Amino acid sequence: MVQKEKITEPLHRIVSDPGRILTKETDLVSYGYDASFGFYKPDVVVQVKSEEEVAGILKMANKLRVPVTPRGQASSLSGGPLPVEGGIVLDFSQWREKLVIDSEDMVAVVSPGVITADLDQEAAKYGLLYAPDPGSSHFSTIGGNLAENSGGPRCLKYGVTKDYVLGLRVVSPQGEIIRTGGRTVKNVTGYDLTKLIVGSEGTLGVITEATLRLIPRPLSSHTVMLIFDHFVEAAETVTKILTSRIQPAKIEMMDQASIQAVEAFKPQGLPVDAEAILLVGLDGHPAAVADDTARISEIASQMHVRSVRVDHSESEARELWMARKLVSPAIAAKKPTKISEDATVPRSKIPAFCKKLQDIKKKYQIDLVVFGHIGDGNLHPNIICDKRDREEMKRVWQAVEAIFKAAIELGGTLSGEHGIGTMKRAYMPWELTPQELDLMKRIKTAWDPNNILNPSKIFPSVRPKLVHSR
Amino acid sequence: MVQKEKITEPLHRIVSDPGRILTKETDLVSYGYDASFGFYKPDVVVQVKSEEEVAGILKMANKLRVPVTPRGQASSLSGGPLPVEGGIVLDFSQWREKLVIDSEDMVAVVSPGVITADLDQEAAKYGLLYAPDPGSSHFSTIGGNLAENSGGPRCLKYGVTKDYVLGLRVVSPQGEIIRTGGRTVKNVTGYDLTKLIVGSEGTLGVITEATLRLIPRPLSSHTVMLIFDHFVEAAETVTKILTSRIQPAKIEMMDQASIQAVEAFKPQGLPVDAEAILLVGLDGHPAAVADDTARISEIASQMHVRSVRVDHSESEARELWMARKLVSPAIAAKKPTKISEDATVPRSKIPAFCKKLQDIKKKYQIDLVVFGHIGDGNLHPNIICDKRDREEMKRVWQAVEAIFKAAIELGGTLSGEHGIGTMKRAYMPWELTPQELDLMKRIKTAWDPNNILNPSKIFPSVRPKLVHSR
């Protein structure tokens, strides 16, 4: 068993500033959580600030067989930054020095601890856009976004985080400093390690710098709110819009339970008897956006929309979006525990998926609220519960399993944007065959033979616990 | 040594139709070439038509240690489908039965032998677009495009082939049938094997089916031709356009040598004294396209453009693009050998790269023509020569090396869209460190321990030749 001193002693040689090595009990406890479930206390936390430090720590950890878990702002909903097997947590949140926009190359070069929204705000000064917009963008780090391949509403038009990563600087599990990709959109020199590492949930490498693609910032935007009596008409409207050669930036949905939760929490004048609200965000050239707005209203009318609201100013747009923004706080206010799922189905299967969700709600008698990115099939069924109520939680976890099963049966996936982490690893065999999992594991083993980098994530198999001091 | 009979005998058990197993000398010779250099005769060719056949062949080949090389239409410019170590060539060009468009899910599901342009044509019937448009799209297969992660002019706005692949069916090097990804844009369940296999040049798996993302087809398009006295003003205009919140679909460039070659080959009324022509393609909403066209003309005027031509009809657009389309045949008509490079640099480095190319042209006294996708830094320096002239070819290969070196020194990459294959493998250590190459090799070894799938590609190291009957 490796003693805590065996780790902290070499750490002090690697990290010059002892203030960035945390070993106090109170610190360790606060690093034992993220935004998902479970508590796992690390043995030591290092607030890293350079690639050399990360490389030094990984080399040492690899030698001593100590688990290392990278962590940004810990907003993960799947357990990515939880130090399940103890060991060292690398806290990247303090490493945010670099945020360079190159408007000619249309790239941003960033440290891992930069907050995602700050990056986009900086890009805006140059008329550029960093497109991915996860719900956590105002507090999550870009490093965490990259590790999890974050999504968001705007992915409908712009794609996911991975689509905006041109190059990385990475420390491998064995402590080698490497670069992947480069500074150009086109690069086919060797295997695409960039897109393998992005989304690998910190299990294949530790990202220390990223070169991200920026695009011209749209000149204008519009928001349309569509209120429907019947859910199925809302779902059909989504399909109709997307097959009419219109490309909205985002199409968000609130079901009746979401509408009622918002109205109970902070009234917005939404009709509580409506089965669904769609919020459509359009961006681009002003004439195109105006035209598409009119066409969407027309399509919605054909689909028996109850009412259409269009913004006439930025403040009106903000008001319309407020309804959607309030869903999470509104449901969180109802009960202490909120389980946010992100199982994703092909767009054509959304009506069937929503029907199954309502069946699950009834069968397990759970408080289920459904909202999210309906345009790309990435809904967020949220279960509101109290984790201290063991009887209720038993039904809740059964319902969660039923949701996973429903999504997979409809040709969808366990996770659209939150990641597998600790939360969904047990269900991986539901979606992937042993052969498929084996090919993934072979990569992990080839790169991290001692399984020190973020162990006990993604893969369902339980491997022997590492030797460490917990 | 494995005898040819040892291979053909089990092949006849795996492939029901003996007419699809080719062993005649004339057939074998014709499968020994692609659109790059070198000739390598296979021992046997199988025109595969099902996933079971591919799996059966790979299992057998893996047991007998026989190399297997997948091949589409062999339009590769980097040697991807060349059977360097002999063995079995899997010809996918006859397997084109499946081409299904699902307009609701906005996906296409295709067999590997489908011609890329046929796919886009089918998508167009549903108002949808398959965005990647490699120069070979009218004769190359989608399977080859996926293996090489093909680019093209439209990548400037839409990204590369990889960005449009949602899911694959693949046979692993050891003959396991797997699926990767799915039918949704968002999918973070496990490692991204889809994007690892796409662009791996047929060394990590054999693609038997692909689910591809389609997007709404733009409602209109416009073409602007800009003629410049000075190259540097053309390059600056590109930057100016792209930093003015305009997103053209493509910006193509022809240098003076290209212009002169076209005028000598098939006169288009282009001014042979101009140093550069830019062709800008815009697509989207009609009002947006019209407005952007006007803005581009205005920007070009500020940059001292000699003349601006804008299309007023589809036939006029075709006429303008004809100039660019004629570059390749025009230069091919000058001399028997044409070496097309695709080294790519960050956009801001294009003027410096072009300057270096002119220096290289002078130093090695080569006939160099530069054109291509200037908007994304992916130029095509083409060397016109005669491969029978040994003295000339010595200078040519020195010039090619100098081009690679220049691109890498400017922060670019060896290959933007053609792939590494046999042609550039020796130069991989110029761009990648031993550690970076080692991480790639570890994946290859973990998946293909006997190195039977498309050996002698990508990696610079020379491994012991496989035992086979050549």
XYZ file of N, CA, C and O in Angstrom, chain A residues 103-106 183-186, chain B residues 133 151-157 224-226 228 230-243 247-256 258-259 275-281 296 321 324 341-355 357-358 369-381 416-417:
352
model
N -7.606 35.984 -35.189
C -8.758 36.191 -36.075
C -8.430 35.830 -37.514
O -9.318 35.534 -38.303
N -7.141 35.843 -37.871
C -6.782 35.486 -39.243
C -6.921 33.979 -39.459
O -7.516 33.530 -40.426
N -6.370 33.200 -38.519
C -6.505 31.745 -38.612
C -7.870 31.273 -38.129
O -8.220 30.106 -38.281
N -8.629 32.196 -37.533
C -9.932 31.878 -36.962
C -9.849 30.723 -35.968
O -10.613 29.745 -36.065
N -3.511 23.375 -36.566
C -4.162 24.671 -36.582
C -5.021 24.820 -37.838
O -5.451 25.917 -38.183
N -5.210 23.685 -38.550
C -5.978 23.729 -39.796
C -7.165 22.769 -39.692
O -7.094 21.769 -38.982
N -8.230 23.100 -40.421
C -9.414 22.234 -40.415
C -9.084 20.910 -41.092
O -9.544 19.851 -40.693
N -8.289 20.976 -42.150
C -7.919 19.761 -42.866
C -6.571 19.256 -42.365
O -5.571 19.961 -42.424
N -17.239 17.295 -50.720
C -17.187 17.263 -52.185
C -15.752 17.145 -52.706
O -15.239 18.038 -53.391
N -11.472 15.590 -48.239
C -11.816 17.004 -48.117
C -12.566 17.478 -49.345
O -13.459 16.807 -49.831
N -12.165 18.649 -49.859
C -12.822 19.237 -51.018
C -13.022 20.718 -50.796
O -12.774 21.229 -49.701
N -13.475 21.432 -51.844
C -13.626 22.894 -51.729
C -14.641 23.320 -50.663
O -14.403 24.235 -49.887
N -15.779 22.606 -50.614
C -16.878 23.020 -49.742
C -16.563 22.858 -48.255
O -17.327 23.326 -47.397
N -15.443 22.193 -47.959
C -15.052 22.004 -46.554
C -14.835 23.322 -45.834
O -14.884 23.368 -44.613
N -14.552 24.385 -46.614
C -14.324 25.688 -45.989
C -15.503 26.044 -45.087
O -15.334 26.484 -43.955
N -16.712 25.848 -45.608
C -17.897 26.153 -44.805
C -18.376 24.933 -44.024
O -18.833 25.062 -42.894
N -18.494 34.248 -57.493
C -17.797 35.499 -57.801
C -16.378 35.153 -58.238
O -15.687 34.404 -57.544
N -15.978 35.692 -59.384
C -14.586 35.520 -59.820
C -13.851 36.841 -59.633
O -14.316 37.887 -60.095
N -12.723 36.774 -58.928
C -11.934 37.974 -58.657
C -10.555 37.803 -59.295
O -9.867 36.819 -59.016
N -6.760 39.235 -59.867
C -5.800 40.125 -59.202
C -4.498 40.252 -60.000
O -3.991 39.266 -60.534
N -1.746 41.113 -58.436
C -0.711 40.653 -57.511
C -1.245 39.565 -56.591
O -2.314 39.721 -55.991
N -0.464 38.500 -56.469
C -0.887 37.370 -55.652
C -1.182 37.774 -54.220
O -2.180 37.358 -53.622
N -0.308 38.601 -53.669
C -0.440 38.940 -52.244
C -1.777 39.638 -51.960
O -2.381 39.453 -50.902
N -2.272 40.403 -52.937
C -3.575 41.060 -52.749
C -4.714 40.036 -52.752
O -5.713 40.192 -52.037
N -4.552 38.989 -53.546
C -5.553 37.909 -53.539
C -5.587 37.237 -52.167
O -6.655 37.039 -51.577
N -4.399 36.929 -51.647
C -4.318 36.257 -50.338
C -4.920 37.124 -49.238
O -5.656 36.638 -48.378
N -4.626 38.431 -49.310
C -5.173 39.337 -48.283
C -6.690 39.469 -48.403
O -7.388 39.639 -47.405
N -7.189 39.379 -49.617
C -8.642 39.454 -49.823
C -9.340 38.265 -49.159
O -10.410 38.410 -48.563
N -8.708 37.093 -49.242
C -9.282 35.910 -48.602
C -9.462 36.151 -47.105
O -10.542 35.935 -46.542
N -8.402 36.632 -46.469
C -8.473 36.913 -45.033
C -9.540 37.948 -44.731
O -10.334 37.808 -43.806
N -9.556 38.995 -45.565
C -10.506 40.089 -45.336
C -11.957 39.577 -45.444
O -12.802 39.953 -44.635
N -12.217 38.744 -46.413
C -13.576 38.196 -46.563
C -13.949 37.386 -45.323
O -15.013 37.564 -44.732
N -13.025 36.501 -44.910
C -13.351 35.557 -43.840
C -13.427 36.210 -42.471
O -13.994 35.652 -41.537
N -12.845 37.409 -42.337
C -12.946 38.097 -41.051
C -14.010 39.189 -41.102
O -14.079 40.040 -40.232
N -19.368 33.829 -44.577
C -18.913 32.440 -44.623
C -19.184 31.850 -46.006
O -20.222 31.246 -46.244
N -18.241 32.033 -46.934
C -18.441 31.420 -48.253
C -18.386 29.900 -48.139
O -17.772 29.364 -47.216
N -19.037 29.215 -49.080
C -18.955 27.754 -49.101
C -17.564 27.329 -49.537
O -17.028 26.342 -49.060
N -16.976 28.081 -50.467
C -15.633 27.741 -50.942
C -14.908 28.972 -51.469
O -15.536 29.883 -51.986
N -13.602 28.987 -51.308
C -12.755 29.997 -51.949
C -11.599 29.250 -52.606
O -10.746 28.688 -51.920
N -11.616 29.218 -53.922
C -10.583 28.509 -54.672
C -9.648 29.526 -55.328
O -10.055 30.636 -55.673
N -8.401 29.115 -55.498
C -7.393 30.009 -56.063
C -6.699 29.347 -57.250
O -6.498 28.132 -57.255
N -6.382 30.152 -58.261
C -5.527 29.702 -59.354
C -4.372 30.687 -59.434
O -4.598 31.902 -59.481
N -3.147 30.180 -59.457
C -2.018 31.098 -59.600
C -1.757 31.379 -61.087
O -2.448 30.829 -61.965
N -0.779 32.215 -61.358
C -0.533 32.621 -62.742
C -0.214 31.413 -63.642
O -0.702 31.328 -64.767
N -1.300 28.418 -63.309
C -2.555 27.707 -63.583
C -3.344 28.421 -64.673
O -3.900 27.795 -65.581
N -3.410 29.751 -64.550
C -4.163 30.550 -65.528
C -3.570 30.330 -66.925
O -4.299 30.058 -67.892
N -1.712 37.613 -61.670
C -0.969 36.706 -60.788
C -1.856 35.701 -60.059
O -1.380 34.662 -59.618
N -3.133 36.052 -59.928
C -4.016 35.122 -59.212
C -5.483 35.388 -59.529
O -5.894 36.531 -59.758
N -6.249 34.319 -59.535
C -7.708 34.411 -59.629
C -8.293 33.725 -58.405
O -7.833 32.653 -58.017
N -9.268 34.380 -57.802
C -10.045 33.728 -56.739
C -11.433 33.423 -57.263
O -12.037 34.252 -57.952
N -11.926 32.243 -56.939
C -13.319 31.906 -57.222
C -14.008 31.680 -55.887
O -13.602 30.809 -55.114
N -15.016 32.499 -55.626
C -15.708 32.409 -54.348
C -17.109 31.860 -54.587
O -17.862 32.406 -55.403
N -17.425 30.773 -53.928
C -18.763 30.185 -54.015
C -19.529 30.478 -52.745
O -19.031 30.247 -51.650
N -18.510 41.119 -50.939
C -17.229 40.574 -51.405
C -16.653 41.441 -52.530
O -15.452 41.739 -52.551
N -16.734 28.427 -63.037
C -16.047 27.293 -62.392
C -15.238 26.475 -63.384
O -14.320 25.741 -62.996
N -11.498 26.804 -63.157
C -10.867 26.036 -62.073
C -10.838 24.540 -62.413
O -9.845 23.849 -62.160
N 0.277 17.678 -54.702
C 0.501 17.724 -53.256
C -0.662 18.412 -52.551
O -1.447 19.118 -53.175
N -0.741 18.206 -51.263
C -1.858 18.776 -50.493
C -1.417 19.238 -49.108
O -2.225 19.286 -48.186
N -0.114 19.541 -48.991
C 0.365 20.098 -47.730
C -0.488 21.321 -47.391
O -0.844 22.100 -48.273
N -0.822 21.477 -46.135
C -1.790 22.490 -45.713
C -1.192 23.356 -44.624
O -0.504 22.845 -43.744
N -1.430 24.664 -44.715
C -0.886 25.581 -43.703
C -2.009 26.405 -43.083
O -3.078 26.566 -43.692
N -1.784 26.926 -41.868
C -2.774 27.848 -41.314
C -2.999 28.992 -42.306
O -2.058 29.435 -42.972
N -4.223 29.435 -42.370
C -4.627 30.436 -43.360
C -3.709 31.659 -43.384
O -3.365 32.167 -44.448
N -3.292 32.114 -42.201
C -2.455 33.320 -42.129
C -1.084 33.096 -42.758
O -0.371 34.046 -43.051
N -0.713 31.843 -42.944
C 0.605 31.540 -43.487
C 0.583 31.324 -44.996
O 1.613 30.977 -45.590
N -0.547 31.513 -45.645
C -0.634 31.259 -47.086
C 0.318 32.150 -47.896
O 1.028 31.641 -48.763
N 0.370 33.462 -47.622
C 1.319 34.266 -48.409
C 2.761 33.765 -48.240
O 3.483 33.626 -49.230
N 3.158 33.442 -47.018
C 4.519 32.952 -46.778
C 4.745 31.609 -47.473
O 5.816 31.367 -48.045
N 3.744 30.758 -47.445
C 3.861 29.437 -48.078
C 4.013 29.595 -49.593
O 4.857 28.952 -50.223
N 3.206 30.485 -50.167
C 3.274 30.693 -51.620
C 4.625 31.266 -52.022
O 5.181 30.908 -53.064
N 5.150 32.142 -51.188
C 6.488 32.691 -51.442
C 7.513 31.553 -51.455
O 8.352 31.453 -52.362
N 6.973 28.440 -52.046
C 6.741 27.579 -53.219
C 7.433 28.163 -54.449
O 8.020 27.422 -55.251
N 7.376 29.497 -54.583
C 8.036 30.115 -55.742
C 9.556 29.967 -55.642
O 10.241 29.748 -56.641
N 2.796 24.401 -60.508
C 1.530 25.113 -60.652
C 0.826 25.045 -59.301
O 0.765 23.976 -58.695
N 0.339 26.187 -58.834
C -0.302 26.191 -57.516
C -1.759 26.638 -57.642
O -2.050 27.683 -58.215
N -2.641 25.829 -57.120
C -4.054 26.196 -57.100
C -4.683 25.475 -55.903
O -3.983 24.795 -55.153
N -5.987 25.632 -55.721
C -6.644 24.851 -54.671
C -7.441 25.665 -53.691
O -7.819 26.804 -53.955
N -7.651 25.018 -52.533
C -8.624 25.495 -51.545
C -7.969 26.521 -50.627
O -7.706 26.250 -49.457
N -7.742 27.718 -51.142
C -6.983 28.719 -50.381
C -7.710 29.135 -49.100
O -7.082 29.483 -48.106
N -9.033 29.056 -49.121
C -9.822 29.493 -47.963
C -9.512 28.722 -46.701
O -9.589 29.241 -45.599
N -9.165 27.453 -46.820
C -8.826 26.682 -45.627
C -7.349 26.292 -45.568
O -6.965 25.406 -44.803
N -6.531 26.967 -46.360
C -5.082 26.748 -46.285
C -4.595 25.496 -46.986
O -3.432 25.133 -46.895
N -5.501 24.832 -47.694
C -5.195 23.558 -48.336
C -4.937 23.775 -49.826
O -5.790 23.565 -50.669
N -3.729 24.241 -50.138
C -3.353 24.470 -51.534
C -2.891 23.171 -52.183
O -2.498 22.232 -51.497
N -2.958 23.142 -53.489
C -2.431 21.994 -54.223
C -1.268 22.417 -55.122
O -1.474 22.763 -56.284
N -0.042 22.398 -54.587
C 1.095 22.615 -55.480
C 1.234 21.360 -56.353
O 1.341 20.252 -55.838
N -3.407 17.478 -46.077
C -4.689 18.049 -45.686
C -5.848 17.139 -46.025
O -6.823 17.054 -45.282
N -5.747 16.449 -47.175
C -6.901 15.638 -47.587
C -6.565 14.393 -48.389
O -7.430 13.564 -48.605
